[in-house]
Structures are given as structure tokens and as C-alpha cells.
PDB file of C-alpha atoms in Angstrom:
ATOM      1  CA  UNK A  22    -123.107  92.780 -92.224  1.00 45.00           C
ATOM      2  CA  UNK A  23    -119.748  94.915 -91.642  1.00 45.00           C
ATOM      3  CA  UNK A  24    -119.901  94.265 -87.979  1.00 55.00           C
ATOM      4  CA  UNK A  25    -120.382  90.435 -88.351  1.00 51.00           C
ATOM      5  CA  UNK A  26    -117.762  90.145 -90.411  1.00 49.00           C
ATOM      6  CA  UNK A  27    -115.352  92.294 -88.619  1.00 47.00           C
ATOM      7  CA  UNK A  28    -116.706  90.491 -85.311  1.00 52.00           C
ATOM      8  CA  UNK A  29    -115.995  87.099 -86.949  1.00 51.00           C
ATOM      9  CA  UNK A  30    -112.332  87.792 -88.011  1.00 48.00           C
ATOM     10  CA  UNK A  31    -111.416  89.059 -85.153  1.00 53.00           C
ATOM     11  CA  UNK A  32    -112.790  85.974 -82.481  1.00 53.00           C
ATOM     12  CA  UNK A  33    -110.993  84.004 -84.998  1.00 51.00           C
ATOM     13  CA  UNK A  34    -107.818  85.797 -84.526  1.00 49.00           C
ATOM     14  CA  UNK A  35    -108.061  85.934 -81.120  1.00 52.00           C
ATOM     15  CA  UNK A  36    -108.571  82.304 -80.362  1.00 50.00           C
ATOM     16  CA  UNK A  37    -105.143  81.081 -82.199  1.00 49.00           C
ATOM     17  CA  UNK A  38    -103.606  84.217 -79.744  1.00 46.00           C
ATOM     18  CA  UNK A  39    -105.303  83.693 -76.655  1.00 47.00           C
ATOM     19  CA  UNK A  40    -104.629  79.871 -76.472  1.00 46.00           C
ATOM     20  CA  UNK A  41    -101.064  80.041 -77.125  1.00 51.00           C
ATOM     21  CA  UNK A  42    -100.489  79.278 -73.352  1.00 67.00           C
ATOM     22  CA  UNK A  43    -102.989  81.175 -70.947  1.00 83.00           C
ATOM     23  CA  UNK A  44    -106.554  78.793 -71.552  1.00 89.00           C
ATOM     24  CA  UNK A  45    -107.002  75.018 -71.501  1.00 94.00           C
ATOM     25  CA  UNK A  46    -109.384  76.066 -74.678  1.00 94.00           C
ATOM     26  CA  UNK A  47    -110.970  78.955 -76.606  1.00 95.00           C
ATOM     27  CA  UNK A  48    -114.596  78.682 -78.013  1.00 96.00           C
ATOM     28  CA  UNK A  49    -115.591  81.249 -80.914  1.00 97.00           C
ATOM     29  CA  UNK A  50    -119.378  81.157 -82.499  1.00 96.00           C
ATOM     30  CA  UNK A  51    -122.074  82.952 -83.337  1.00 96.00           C
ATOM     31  CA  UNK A  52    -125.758  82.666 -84.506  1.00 97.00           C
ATOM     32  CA  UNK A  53    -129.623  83.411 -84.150  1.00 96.00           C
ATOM     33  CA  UNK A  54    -131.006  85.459 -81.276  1.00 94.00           C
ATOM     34  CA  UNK A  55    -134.529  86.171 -80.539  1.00 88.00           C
ATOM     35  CA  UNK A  56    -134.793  88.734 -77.446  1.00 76.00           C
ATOM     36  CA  UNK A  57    -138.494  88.173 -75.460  1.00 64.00           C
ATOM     37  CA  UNK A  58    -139.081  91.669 -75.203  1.00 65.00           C
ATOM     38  CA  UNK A  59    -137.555  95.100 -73.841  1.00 70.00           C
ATOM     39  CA  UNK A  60    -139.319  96.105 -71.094  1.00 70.00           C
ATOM     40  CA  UNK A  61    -139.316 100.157 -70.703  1.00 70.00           C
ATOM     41  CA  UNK A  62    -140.732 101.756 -67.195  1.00 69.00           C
ATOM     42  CA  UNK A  63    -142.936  98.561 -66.923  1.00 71.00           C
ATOM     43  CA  UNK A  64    -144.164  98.495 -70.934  1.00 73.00           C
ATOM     44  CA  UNK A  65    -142.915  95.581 -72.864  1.00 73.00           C
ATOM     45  CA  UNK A  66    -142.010  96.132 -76.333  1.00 70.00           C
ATOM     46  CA  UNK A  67    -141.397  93.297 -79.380  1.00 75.00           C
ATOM     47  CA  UNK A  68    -138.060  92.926 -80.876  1.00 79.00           C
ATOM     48  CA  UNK A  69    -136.751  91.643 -84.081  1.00 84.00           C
ATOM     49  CA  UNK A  70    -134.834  88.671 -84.603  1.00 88.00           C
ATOM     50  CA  UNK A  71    -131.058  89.521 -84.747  1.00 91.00           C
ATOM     51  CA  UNK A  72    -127.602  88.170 -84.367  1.00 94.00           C
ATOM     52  CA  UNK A  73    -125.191  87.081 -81.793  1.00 96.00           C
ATOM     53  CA  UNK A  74    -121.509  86.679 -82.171  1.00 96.00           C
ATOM     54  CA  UNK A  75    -119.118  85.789 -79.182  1.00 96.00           C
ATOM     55  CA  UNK A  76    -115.840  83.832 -77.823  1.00 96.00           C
ATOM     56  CA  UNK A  77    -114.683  82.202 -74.598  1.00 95.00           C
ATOM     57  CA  UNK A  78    -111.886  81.521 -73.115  1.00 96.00           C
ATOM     58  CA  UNK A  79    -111.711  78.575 -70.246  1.00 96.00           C
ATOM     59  CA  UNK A  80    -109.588  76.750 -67.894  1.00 96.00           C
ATOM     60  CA  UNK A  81    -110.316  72.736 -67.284  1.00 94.00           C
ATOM     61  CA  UNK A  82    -110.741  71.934 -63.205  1.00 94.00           C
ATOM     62  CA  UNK A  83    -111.315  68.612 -64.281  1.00 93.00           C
ATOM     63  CA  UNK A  84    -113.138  66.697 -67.305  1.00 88.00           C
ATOM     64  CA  UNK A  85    -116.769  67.808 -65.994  1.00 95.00           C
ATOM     65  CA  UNK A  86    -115.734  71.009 -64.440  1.00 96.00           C
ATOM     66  CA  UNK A  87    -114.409  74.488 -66.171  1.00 96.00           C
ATOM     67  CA  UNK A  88    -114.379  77.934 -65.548  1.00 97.00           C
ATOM     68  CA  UNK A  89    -114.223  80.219 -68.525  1.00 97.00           C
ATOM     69  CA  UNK A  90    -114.357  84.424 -69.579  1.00 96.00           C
ATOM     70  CA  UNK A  91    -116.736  84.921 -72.303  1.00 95.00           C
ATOM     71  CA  UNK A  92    -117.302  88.424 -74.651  1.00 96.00           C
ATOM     72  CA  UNK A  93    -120.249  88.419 -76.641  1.00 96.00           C
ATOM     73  CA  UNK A  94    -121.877  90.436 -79.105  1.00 95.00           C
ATOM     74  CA  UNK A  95    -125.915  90.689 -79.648  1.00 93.00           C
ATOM     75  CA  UNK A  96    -127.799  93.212 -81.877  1.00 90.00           C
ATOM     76  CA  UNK A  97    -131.498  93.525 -82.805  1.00 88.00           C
ATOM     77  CA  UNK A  98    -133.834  95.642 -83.853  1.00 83.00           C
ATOM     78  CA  UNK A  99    -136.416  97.347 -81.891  1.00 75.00           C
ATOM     79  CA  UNK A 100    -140.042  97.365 -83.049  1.00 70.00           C
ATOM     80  CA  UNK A 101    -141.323 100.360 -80.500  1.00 62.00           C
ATOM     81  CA  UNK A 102    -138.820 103.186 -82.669  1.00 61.00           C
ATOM     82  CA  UNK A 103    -138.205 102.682 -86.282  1.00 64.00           C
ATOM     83  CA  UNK A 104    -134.783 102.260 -87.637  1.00 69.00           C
ATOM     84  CA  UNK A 105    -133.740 101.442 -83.954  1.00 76.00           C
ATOM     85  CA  UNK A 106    -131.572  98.486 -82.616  1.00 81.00           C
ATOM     86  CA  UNK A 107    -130.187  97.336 -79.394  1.00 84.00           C
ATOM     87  CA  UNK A 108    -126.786  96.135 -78.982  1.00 88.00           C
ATOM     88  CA  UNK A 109    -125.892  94.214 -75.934  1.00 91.00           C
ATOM     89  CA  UNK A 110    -121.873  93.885 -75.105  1.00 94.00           C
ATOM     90  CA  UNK A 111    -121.234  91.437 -72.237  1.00 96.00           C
ATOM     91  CA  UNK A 112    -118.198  90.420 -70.343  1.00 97.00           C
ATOM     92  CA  UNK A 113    -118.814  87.077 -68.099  1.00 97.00           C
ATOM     93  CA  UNK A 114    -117.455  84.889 -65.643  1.00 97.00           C
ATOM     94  CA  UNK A 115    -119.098  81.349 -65.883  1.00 97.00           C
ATOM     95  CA  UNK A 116    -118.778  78.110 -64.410  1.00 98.00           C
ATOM     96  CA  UNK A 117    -119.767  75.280 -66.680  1.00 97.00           C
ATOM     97  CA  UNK A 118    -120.234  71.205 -66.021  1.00 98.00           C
ATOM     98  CA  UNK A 119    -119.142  69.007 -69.395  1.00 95.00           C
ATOM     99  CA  UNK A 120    -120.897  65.708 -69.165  1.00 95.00           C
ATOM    100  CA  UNK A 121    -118.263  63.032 -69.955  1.00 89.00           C
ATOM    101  CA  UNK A 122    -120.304  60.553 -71.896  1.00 92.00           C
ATOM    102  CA  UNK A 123    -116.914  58.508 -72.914  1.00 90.00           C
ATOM    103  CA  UNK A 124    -117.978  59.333 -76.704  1.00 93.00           C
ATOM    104  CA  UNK A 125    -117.507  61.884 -79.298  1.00 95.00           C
ATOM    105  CA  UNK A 126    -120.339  64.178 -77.749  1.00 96.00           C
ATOM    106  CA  UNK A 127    -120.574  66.080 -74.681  1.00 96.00           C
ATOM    107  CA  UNK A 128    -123.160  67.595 -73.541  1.00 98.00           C
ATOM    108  CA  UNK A 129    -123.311  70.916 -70.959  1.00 97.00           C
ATOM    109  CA  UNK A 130    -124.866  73.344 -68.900  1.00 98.00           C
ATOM    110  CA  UNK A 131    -123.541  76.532 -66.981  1.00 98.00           C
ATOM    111  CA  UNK A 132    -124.013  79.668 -65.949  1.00 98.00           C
ATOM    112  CA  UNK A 133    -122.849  82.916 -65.704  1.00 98.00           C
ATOM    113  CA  UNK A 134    -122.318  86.917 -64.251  1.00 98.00           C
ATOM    114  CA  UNK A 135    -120.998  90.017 -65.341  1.00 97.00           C
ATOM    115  CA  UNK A 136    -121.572  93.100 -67.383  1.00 95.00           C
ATOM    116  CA  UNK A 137    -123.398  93.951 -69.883  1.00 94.00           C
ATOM    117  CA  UNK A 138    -123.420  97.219 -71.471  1.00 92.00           C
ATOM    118  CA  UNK A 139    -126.439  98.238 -72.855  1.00 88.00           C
ATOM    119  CA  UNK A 140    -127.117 100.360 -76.306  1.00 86.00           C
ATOM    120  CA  UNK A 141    -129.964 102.099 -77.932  1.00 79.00           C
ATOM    121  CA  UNK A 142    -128.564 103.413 -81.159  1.00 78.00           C
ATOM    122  CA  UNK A 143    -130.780 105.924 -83.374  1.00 67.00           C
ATOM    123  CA  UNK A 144    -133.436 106.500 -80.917  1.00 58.00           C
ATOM    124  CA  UNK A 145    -133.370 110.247 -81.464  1.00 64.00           C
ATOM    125  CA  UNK A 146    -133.558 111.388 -77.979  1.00 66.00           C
ATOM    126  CA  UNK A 147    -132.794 108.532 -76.301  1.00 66.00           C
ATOM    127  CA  UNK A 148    -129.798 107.591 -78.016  1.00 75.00           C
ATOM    128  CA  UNK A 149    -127.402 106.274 -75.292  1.00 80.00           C
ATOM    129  CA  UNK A 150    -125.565 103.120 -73.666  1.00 84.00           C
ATOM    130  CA  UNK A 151    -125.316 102.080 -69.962  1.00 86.00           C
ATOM    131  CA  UNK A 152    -123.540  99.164 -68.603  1.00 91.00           C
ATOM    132  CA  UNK A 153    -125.347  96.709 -66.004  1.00 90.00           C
ATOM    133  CA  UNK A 154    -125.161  93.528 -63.757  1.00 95.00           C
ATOM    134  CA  UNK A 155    -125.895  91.008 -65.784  1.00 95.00           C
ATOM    135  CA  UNK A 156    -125.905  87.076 -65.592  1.00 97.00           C
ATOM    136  CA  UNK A 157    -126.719  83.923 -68.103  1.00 97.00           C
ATOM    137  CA  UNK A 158    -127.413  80.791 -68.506  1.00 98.00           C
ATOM    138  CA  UNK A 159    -126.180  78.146 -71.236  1.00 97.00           C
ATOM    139  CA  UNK A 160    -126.938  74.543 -72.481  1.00 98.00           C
ATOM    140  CA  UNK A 161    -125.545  72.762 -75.373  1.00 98.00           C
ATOM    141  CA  UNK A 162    -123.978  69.465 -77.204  1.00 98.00           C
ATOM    142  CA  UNK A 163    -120.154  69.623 -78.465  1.00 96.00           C
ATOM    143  CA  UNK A 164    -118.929  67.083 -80.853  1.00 97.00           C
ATOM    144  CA  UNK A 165    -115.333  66.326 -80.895  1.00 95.00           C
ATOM    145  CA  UNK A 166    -113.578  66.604 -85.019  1.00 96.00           C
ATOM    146  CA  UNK A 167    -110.364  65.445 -83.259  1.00 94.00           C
ATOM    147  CA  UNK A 168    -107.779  65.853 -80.535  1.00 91.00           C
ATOM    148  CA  UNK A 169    -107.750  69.170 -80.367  1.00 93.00           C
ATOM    149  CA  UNK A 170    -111.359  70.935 -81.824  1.00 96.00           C
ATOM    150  CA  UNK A 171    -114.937  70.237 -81.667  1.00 96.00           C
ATOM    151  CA  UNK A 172    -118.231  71.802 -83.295  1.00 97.00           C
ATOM    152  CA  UNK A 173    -120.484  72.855 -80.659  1.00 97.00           C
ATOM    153  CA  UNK A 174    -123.981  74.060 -80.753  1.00 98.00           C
ATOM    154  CA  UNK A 175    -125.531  75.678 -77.759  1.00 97.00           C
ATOM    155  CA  UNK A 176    -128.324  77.848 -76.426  1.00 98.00           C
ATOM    156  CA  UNK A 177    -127.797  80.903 -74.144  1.00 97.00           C
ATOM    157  CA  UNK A 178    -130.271  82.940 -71.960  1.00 96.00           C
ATOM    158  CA  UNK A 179    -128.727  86.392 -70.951  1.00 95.00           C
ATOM    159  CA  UNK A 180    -130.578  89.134 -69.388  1.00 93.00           C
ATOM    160  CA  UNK A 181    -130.422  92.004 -66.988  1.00 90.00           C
ATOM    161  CA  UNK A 182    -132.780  94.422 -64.949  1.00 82.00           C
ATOM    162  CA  UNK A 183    -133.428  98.272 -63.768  1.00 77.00           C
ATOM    163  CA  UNK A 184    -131.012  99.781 -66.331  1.00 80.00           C
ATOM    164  CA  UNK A 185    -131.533 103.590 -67.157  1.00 77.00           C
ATOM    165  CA  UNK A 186    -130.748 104.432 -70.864  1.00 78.00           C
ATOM    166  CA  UNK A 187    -130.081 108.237 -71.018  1.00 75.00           C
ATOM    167  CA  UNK A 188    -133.817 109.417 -70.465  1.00 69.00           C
ATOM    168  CA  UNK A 189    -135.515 105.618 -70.000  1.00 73.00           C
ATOM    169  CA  UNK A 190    -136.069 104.697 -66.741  1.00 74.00           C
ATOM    170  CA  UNK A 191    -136.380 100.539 -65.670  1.00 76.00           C
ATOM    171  CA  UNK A 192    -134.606  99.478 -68.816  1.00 77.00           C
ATOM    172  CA  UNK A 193    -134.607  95.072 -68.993  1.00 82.00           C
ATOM    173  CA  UNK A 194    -133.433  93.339 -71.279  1.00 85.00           C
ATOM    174  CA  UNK A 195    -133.721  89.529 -71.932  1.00 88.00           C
ATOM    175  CA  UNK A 196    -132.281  87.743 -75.403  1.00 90.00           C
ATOM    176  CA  UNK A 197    -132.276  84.061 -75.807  1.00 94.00           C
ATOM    177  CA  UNK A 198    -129.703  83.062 -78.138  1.00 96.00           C
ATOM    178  CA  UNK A 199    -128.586  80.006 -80.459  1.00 97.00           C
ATOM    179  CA  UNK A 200    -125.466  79.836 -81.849  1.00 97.00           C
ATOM    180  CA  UNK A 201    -122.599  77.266 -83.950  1.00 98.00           C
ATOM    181  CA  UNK A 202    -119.003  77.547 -83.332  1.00 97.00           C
ATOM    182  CA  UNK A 203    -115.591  75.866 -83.256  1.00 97.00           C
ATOM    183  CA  UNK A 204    -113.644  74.806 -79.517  1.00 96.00           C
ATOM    184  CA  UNK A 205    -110.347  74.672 -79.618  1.00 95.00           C
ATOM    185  CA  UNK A 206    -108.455  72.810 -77.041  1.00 88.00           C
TER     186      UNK A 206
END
């Protein structure tokens, strides 16, 4: 709950910082993840439900069109070793299409690559982090408050493949992701 917290102040901190002059807006939210599975040298294994936290930062090309830097956050637990999680730090590039529907909503979709660095964290032996090509996909619904912020709410599919975690060969990993937050523009 420390980490969320922490997480949570600082995205919040960040955005009144980072959109001082440098973005055309700043997006910080957080929310529900459920990862598919973690597949290890070909075995898939459950995981828990867990928690995603996460801000971008974007530059308008036009009303549909923006191009945006996103760090996220996402941590569950893993059902294969007990009192195990897996943390997934990601740095993106994305390109994203706003639909202009002339209203108070906006729908959009977009997409993304990067890194993501992968963690196993109290795995006894395999205990470790490794950081990989990763990529994304997104889909949502903003609703503008007023001139200047909106609510959004927005899925996210992030994953990445053949990732070697300090004595675990063919590491994926997959997490599909809901999450609530604030734009400001």
C-alpha cells in the first residue's frame, strides 16, 4: 500500500512540473490489472489480480492526433511461488488518435513501444529483474470537467516476449490493465 501511495504522490507532483511548458498535457491514473498468465520456458502460470499506477506526458499534432511518453507501474502476485510478485516498469513511446466527437467525451485508441523492465521479487533463487522490448496497446473514453482537465477511463494491453530472469529462460509476460485518472491540458 506504501508503494501506491508513494507512486500516487509522486505522478501527481510530476504532472503540475512536467506541464509547466514542455507537454500540450499530462495524464496521471491508476487502477485494476489482471495479467493472462506468465509463461516460463513454455509453462504458463496464473497470476493474481494486482495494481497498476502510471502517467503520460503528450504533445497535440492536431485534435485527433498526439504523441505522448508514458511510465507505468504494474505489480501482481504470482501463483506458481508463494509470497512472490512481479513488477513490471515500462517506459513508452505511443502514438494515439482522439476521436473529436464535438462533445464533452472523446473517445481513443493507440499504441505503443518501449521498455519494460521485468521483476521477480522473493523467488528465492530466482530473484532478479531484466529489462525487455516491449509494446502496448490502449483504448478508452475521456470526459472533459472543463477547459483545462478531464476524467478518463481506459484499458491497456502491455506485454513482452523471450525475457531471461536470472536462471528462467523464455520469460513473457502479458497484463491487461484498467485504470481512472485525471488529464491535464
Amino acid at each position: 500500500m506504501k508503494k501506491i501511495a508513494l507512486a500516487a504522490v509522486m505522478a501527481v507532483l510530476m504532472s503540475g512540473a512536467a506541464k509547466a511548458d514542455w507537454f500540450d498535457y499530462v495524464a496521471v491514473g491508476g487502477g485494476y490489472t489482471q495479467s493472462p498468465d506468465l509463461g516460463i520456458a513454455g509453462v504458463q502460470n496464473d497470476m493474481e489480480p494486482g495494481y497498476n499506477v502510471g502517467i503520460l506526458m503528450g504533445w497535440n499534432q492536431s485534435k485527433e492526433i498526439s504523441f505522448a511518453a508514458d511510465i507505468g507501474w504494474v505489480e501482481s502476485e504470482y501463483t506458481g511461488f508463494g509470497g512472490t510478485s512481479l513488477q513490471a516498469l515500462s517506459f513508452m513511446a505511443d502514438a494515439m488518435y482522439v476521436c473529436d466527437t464535438g462533445d464533452f467525451w472523446h473517445p481513443y485508441i493507440g499504441a505503443g513501444v518501449g521498455g519494460i523492465e521485468l521483476r521477480l521479487d522473493q523467488a528465492g533463487p530466482f530473484t532478479g529483474s531484466e529489462w525487455a522490448f516491449g509494446y502496448q496497446g490502449m483504448a478508452g473514453i475521456s470526459f472533459d470537467v472543463d477547459d483545462k482537465h478531464a476524467i478518463f477511463v481506459g484499458y491497456r494491453y502491455q506485454a513482452s516476449e523471450d525475457v531471461s530472469i536470472k536462471g528462467l529462460p523464455d520469460v513473457e509476460y502479458a497484463s491487461h490493465n484498467l485504470s481512472i485518472g485525471v488529464v491535464f491540458d
